[in-house]
Short mmCIF file of C-alpha atoms in Angstrom, two decimals:
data_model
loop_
_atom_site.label_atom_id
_atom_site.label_comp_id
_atom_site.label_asym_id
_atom_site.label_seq_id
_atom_site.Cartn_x
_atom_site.Cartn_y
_atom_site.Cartn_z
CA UNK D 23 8.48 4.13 -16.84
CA UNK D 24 10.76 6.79 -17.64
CA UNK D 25 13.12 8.69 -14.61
CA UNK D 26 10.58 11.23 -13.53
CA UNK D 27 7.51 9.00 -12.99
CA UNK D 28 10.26 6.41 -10.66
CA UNK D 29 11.27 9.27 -8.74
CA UNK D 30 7.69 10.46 -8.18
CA UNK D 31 6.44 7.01 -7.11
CA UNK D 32 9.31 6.17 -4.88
CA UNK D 33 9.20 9.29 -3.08
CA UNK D 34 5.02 8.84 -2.83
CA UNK D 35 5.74 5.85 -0.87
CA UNK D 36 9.09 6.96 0.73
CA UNK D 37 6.77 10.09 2.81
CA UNK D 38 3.92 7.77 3.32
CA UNK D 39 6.71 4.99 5.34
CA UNK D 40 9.13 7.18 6.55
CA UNK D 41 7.80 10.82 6.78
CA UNK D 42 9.67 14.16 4.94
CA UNK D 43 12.56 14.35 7.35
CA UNK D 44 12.78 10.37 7.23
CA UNK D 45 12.77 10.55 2.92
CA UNK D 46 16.49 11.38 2.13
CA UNK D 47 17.45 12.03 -1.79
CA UNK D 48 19.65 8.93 -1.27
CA UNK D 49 16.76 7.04 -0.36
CA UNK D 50 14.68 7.95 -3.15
CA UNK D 51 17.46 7.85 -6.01
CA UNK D 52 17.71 4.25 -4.40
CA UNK D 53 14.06 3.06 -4.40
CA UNK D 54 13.78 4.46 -8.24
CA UNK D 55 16.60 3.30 -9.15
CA UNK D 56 17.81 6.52 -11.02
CA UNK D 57 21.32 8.62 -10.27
CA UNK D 58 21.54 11.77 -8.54
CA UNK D 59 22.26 13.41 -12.10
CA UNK D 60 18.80 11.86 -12.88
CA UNK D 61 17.06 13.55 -10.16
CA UNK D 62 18.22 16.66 -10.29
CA UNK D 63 17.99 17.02 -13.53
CA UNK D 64 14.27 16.65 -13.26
CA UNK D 65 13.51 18.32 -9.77
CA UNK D 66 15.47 20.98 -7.80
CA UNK D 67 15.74 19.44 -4.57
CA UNK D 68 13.93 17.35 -2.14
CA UNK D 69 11.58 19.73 -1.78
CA UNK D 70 10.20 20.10 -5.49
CA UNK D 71 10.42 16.47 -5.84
CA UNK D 72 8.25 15.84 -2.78
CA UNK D 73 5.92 18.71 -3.86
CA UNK D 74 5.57 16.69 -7.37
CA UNK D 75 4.78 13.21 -4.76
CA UNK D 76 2.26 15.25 -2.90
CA UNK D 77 0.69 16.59 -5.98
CA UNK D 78 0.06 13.31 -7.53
CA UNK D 79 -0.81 11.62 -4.03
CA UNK D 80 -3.60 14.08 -4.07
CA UNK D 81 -4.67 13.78 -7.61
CA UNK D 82 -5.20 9.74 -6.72
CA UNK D 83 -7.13 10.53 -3.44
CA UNK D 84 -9.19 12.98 -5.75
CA UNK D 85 -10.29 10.14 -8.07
CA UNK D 86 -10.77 7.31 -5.70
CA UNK D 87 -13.04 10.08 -4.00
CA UNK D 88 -14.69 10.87 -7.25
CA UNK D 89 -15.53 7.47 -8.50
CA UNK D 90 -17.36 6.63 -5.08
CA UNK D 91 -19.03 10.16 -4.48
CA UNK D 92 -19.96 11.18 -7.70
CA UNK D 93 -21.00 7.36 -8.99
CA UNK D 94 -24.34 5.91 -8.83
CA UNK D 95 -26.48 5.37 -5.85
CA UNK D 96 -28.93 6.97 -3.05
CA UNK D 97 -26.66 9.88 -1.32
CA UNK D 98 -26.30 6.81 1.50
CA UNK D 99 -25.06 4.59 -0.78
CA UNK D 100 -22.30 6.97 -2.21
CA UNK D 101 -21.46 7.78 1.34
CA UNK D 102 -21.29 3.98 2.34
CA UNK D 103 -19.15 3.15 -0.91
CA UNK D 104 -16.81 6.06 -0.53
CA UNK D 105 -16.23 4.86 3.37
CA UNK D 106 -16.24 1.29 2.53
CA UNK D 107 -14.17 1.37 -0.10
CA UNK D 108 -11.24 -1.43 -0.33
CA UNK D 109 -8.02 0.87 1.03
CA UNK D 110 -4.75 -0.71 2.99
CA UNK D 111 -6.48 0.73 6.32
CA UNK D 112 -3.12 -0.14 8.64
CA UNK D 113 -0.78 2.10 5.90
CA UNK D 114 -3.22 4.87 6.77
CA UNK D 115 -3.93 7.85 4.69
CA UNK D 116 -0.45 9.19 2.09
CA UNK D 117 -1.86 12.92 2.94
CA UNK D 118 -3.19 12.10 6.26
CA UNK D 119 0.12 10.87 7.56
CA UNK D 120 2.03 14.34 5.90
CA UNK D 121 -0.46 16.37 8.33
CA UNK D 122 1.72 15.72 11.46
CA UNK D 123 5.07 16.07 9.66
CA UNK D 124 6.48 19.38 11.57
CA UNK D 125 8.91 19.86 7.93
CA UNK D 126 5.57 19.95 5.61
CA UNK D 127 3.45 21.72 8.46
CA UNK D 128 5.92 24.84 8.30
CA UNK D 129 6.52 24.44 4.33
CA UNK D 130 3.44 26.57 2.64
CA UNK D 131 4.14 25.49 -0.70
CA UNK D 132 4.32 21.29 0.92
CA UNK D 133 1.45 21.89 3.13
CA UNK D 134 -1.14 23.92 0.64
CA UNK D 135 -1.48 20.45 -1.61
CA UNK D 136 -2.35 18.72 1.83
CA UNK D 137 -4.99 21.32 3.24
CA UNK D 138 -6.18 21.87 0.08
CA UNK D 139 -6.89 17.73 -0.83
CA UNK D 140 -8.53 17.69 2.56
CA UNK D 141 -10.99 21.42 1.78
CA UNK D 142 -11.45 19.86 -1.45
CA UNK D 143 -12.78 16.28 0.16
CA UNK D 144 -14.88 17.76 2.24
CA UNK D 145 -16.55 19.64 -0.33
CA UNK D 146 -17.58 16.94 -2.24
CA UNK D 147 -19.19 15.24 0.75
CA UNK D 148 -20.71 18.16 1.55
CA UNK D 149 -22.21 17.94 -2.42
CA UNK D 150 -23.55 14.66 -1.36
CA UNK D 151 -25.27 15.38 1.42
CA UNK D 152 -27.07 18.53 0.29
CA UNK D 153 -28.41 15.71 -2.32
CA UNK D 154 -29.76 13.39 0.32
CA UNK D 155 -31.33 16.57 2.29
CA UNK D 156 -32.67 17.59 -0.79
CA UNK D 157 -33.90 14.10 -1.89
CA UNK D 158 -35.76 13.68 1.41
CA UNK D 159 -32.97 11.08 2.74
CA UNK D 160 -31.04 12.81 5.38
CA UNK D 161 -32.90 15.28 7.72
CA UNK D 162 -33.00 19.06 7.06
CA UNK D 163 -31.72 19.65 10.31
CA UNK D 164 -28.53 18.21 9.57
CA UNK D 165 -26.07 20.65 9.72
CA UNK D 166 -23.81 19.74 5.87
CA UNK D 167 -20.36 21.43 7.07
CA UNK D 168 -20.43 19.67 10.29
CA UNK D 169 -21.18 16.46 9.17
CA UNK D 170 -18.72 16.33 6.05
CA UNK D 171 -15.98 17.49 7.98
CA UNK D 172 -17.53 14.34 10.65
CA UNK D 173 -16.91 11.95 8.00
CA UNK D 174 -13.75 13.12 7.24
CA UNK D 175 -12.85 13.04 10.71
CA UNK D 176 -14.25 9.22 10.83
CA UNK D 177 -12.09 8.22 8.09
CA UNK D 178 -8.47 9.57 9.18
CA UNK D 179 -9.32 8.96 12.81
CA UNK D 180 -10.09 5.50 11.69
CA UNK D 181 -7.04 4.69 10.07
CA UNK D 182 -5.21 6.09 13.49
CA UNK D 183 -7.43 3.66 15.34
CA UNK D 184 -6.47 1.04 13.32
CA UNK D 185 -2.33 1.76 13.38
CA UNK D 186 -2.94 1.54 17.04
CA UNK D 187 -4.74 -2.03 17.44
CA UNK D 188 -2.58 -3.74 14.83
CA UNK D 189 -5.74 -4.46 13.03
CA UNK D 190 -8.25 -2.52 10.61
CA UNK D 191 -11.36 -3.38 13.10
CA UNK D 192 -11.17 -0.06 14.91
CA UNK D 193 -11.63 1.83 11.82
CA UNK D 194 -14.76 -0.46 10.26
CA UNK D 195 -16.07 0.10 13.63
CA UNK D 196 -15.68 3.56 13.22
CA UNK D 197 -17.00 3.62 9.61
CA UNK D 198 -19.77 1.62 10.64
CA UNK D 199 -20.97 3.86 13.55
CA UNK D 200 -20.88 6.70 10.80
CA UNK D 201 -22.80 5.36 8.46
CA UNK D 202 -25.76 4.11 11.18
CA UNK D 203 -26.30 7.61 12.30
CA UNK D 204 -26.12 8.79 8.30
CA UNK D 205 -28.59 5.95 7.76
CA UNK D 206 -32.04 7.64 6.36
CA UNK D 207 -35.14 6.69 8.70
CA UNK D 208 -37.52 5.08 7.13
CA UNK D 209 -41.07 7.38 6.79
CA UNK D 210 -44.09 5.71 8.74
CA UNK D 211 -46.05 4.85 5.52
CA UNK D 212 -42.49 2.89 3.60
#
């Protein structure tokens, strides 16, 4: 692993632990085990750096999305495997946790990755459902915005849930409430 990809992954995991304002350039020249030399000579401050961690922490949200949303399966059962998916529930969400960081809040260029992860989520649930409606599986009624940006809501609420108990139970609890109102009602004559 050359300099670049240390100093990427080290600061990933530096703002998902400690936060922007928390994630010095000692600390990550530290974790990566690269110079300050090193790190400048590939990023031009904290900021690009953490703009580079952000990017990629997005890009790996996008295909662990992707492989559960767009895999095979009823529109339920992507729903069910995106939600159920194996994840480190009490480390919460990398993006999630930048959302109430005041420093990438005010930054545009730090906070448009973030927003734009979350848009992009939604979106694909939103795909899924309009399957299921279409299919015959969810109800017509259902209102696709809404409920994507429910599930959404499910999932990083979850993971709060969960930081606050000590224990992932609040968020399969909240997971599992999702998915029983999702669940498809089965027709009088199945």
């Amino acid at each position: 692993m050359d300099a670049r990809e240390k100093l990427i992954r080290s600061t990933q995991a530096l703002l998902w632990e400690r936060g922007y304002v928390g994630t010095s350039p000692k600390a990550i020249q530290q974790r990566a085990g690269v110079g300050q030399g090193s790190m400048y000579h590939h990023f031009g401050g904290k900021s690009d750096l953490a703009l580079a961690a952000i990017e990629r922490c997005s890009e790996q949200i996008k295909s662990f999305a992707k492989d559960k949303l767009q895999g095979p399966g009823t529109a339920y059962e992507r729903i069910e495997a995106f939600l159920l998916q194996e994840r480190n529930v009490l480390q919460g969400c990398q993006l999630g946790r930048l959302t109430a960081d005041p420093e990438i809040v005010v930054n545009d260029n730090l906070h448009r990755p973030v927003h734009e992860t979350f848009d992009w989520l939604q979106q694909k649930v939103s795909a899924v459902i309009r399957e299921g409606i279409a299919d015959g599986q969810f109800d017509p009624e259902l209102e696709v915005e809404d409920t994507a940006a429910a599930i959404t809501g499910i999932l990083q609420g979850g993971y709060v849930l969960a930081k606050a108990a000590g224990n992932d139970e609040p968020y399969f609890r909240a997971v599992r409430g999702m998915l029983a109102l999702l669940k498809p009602k089965q027709r009088p004559n199945e």
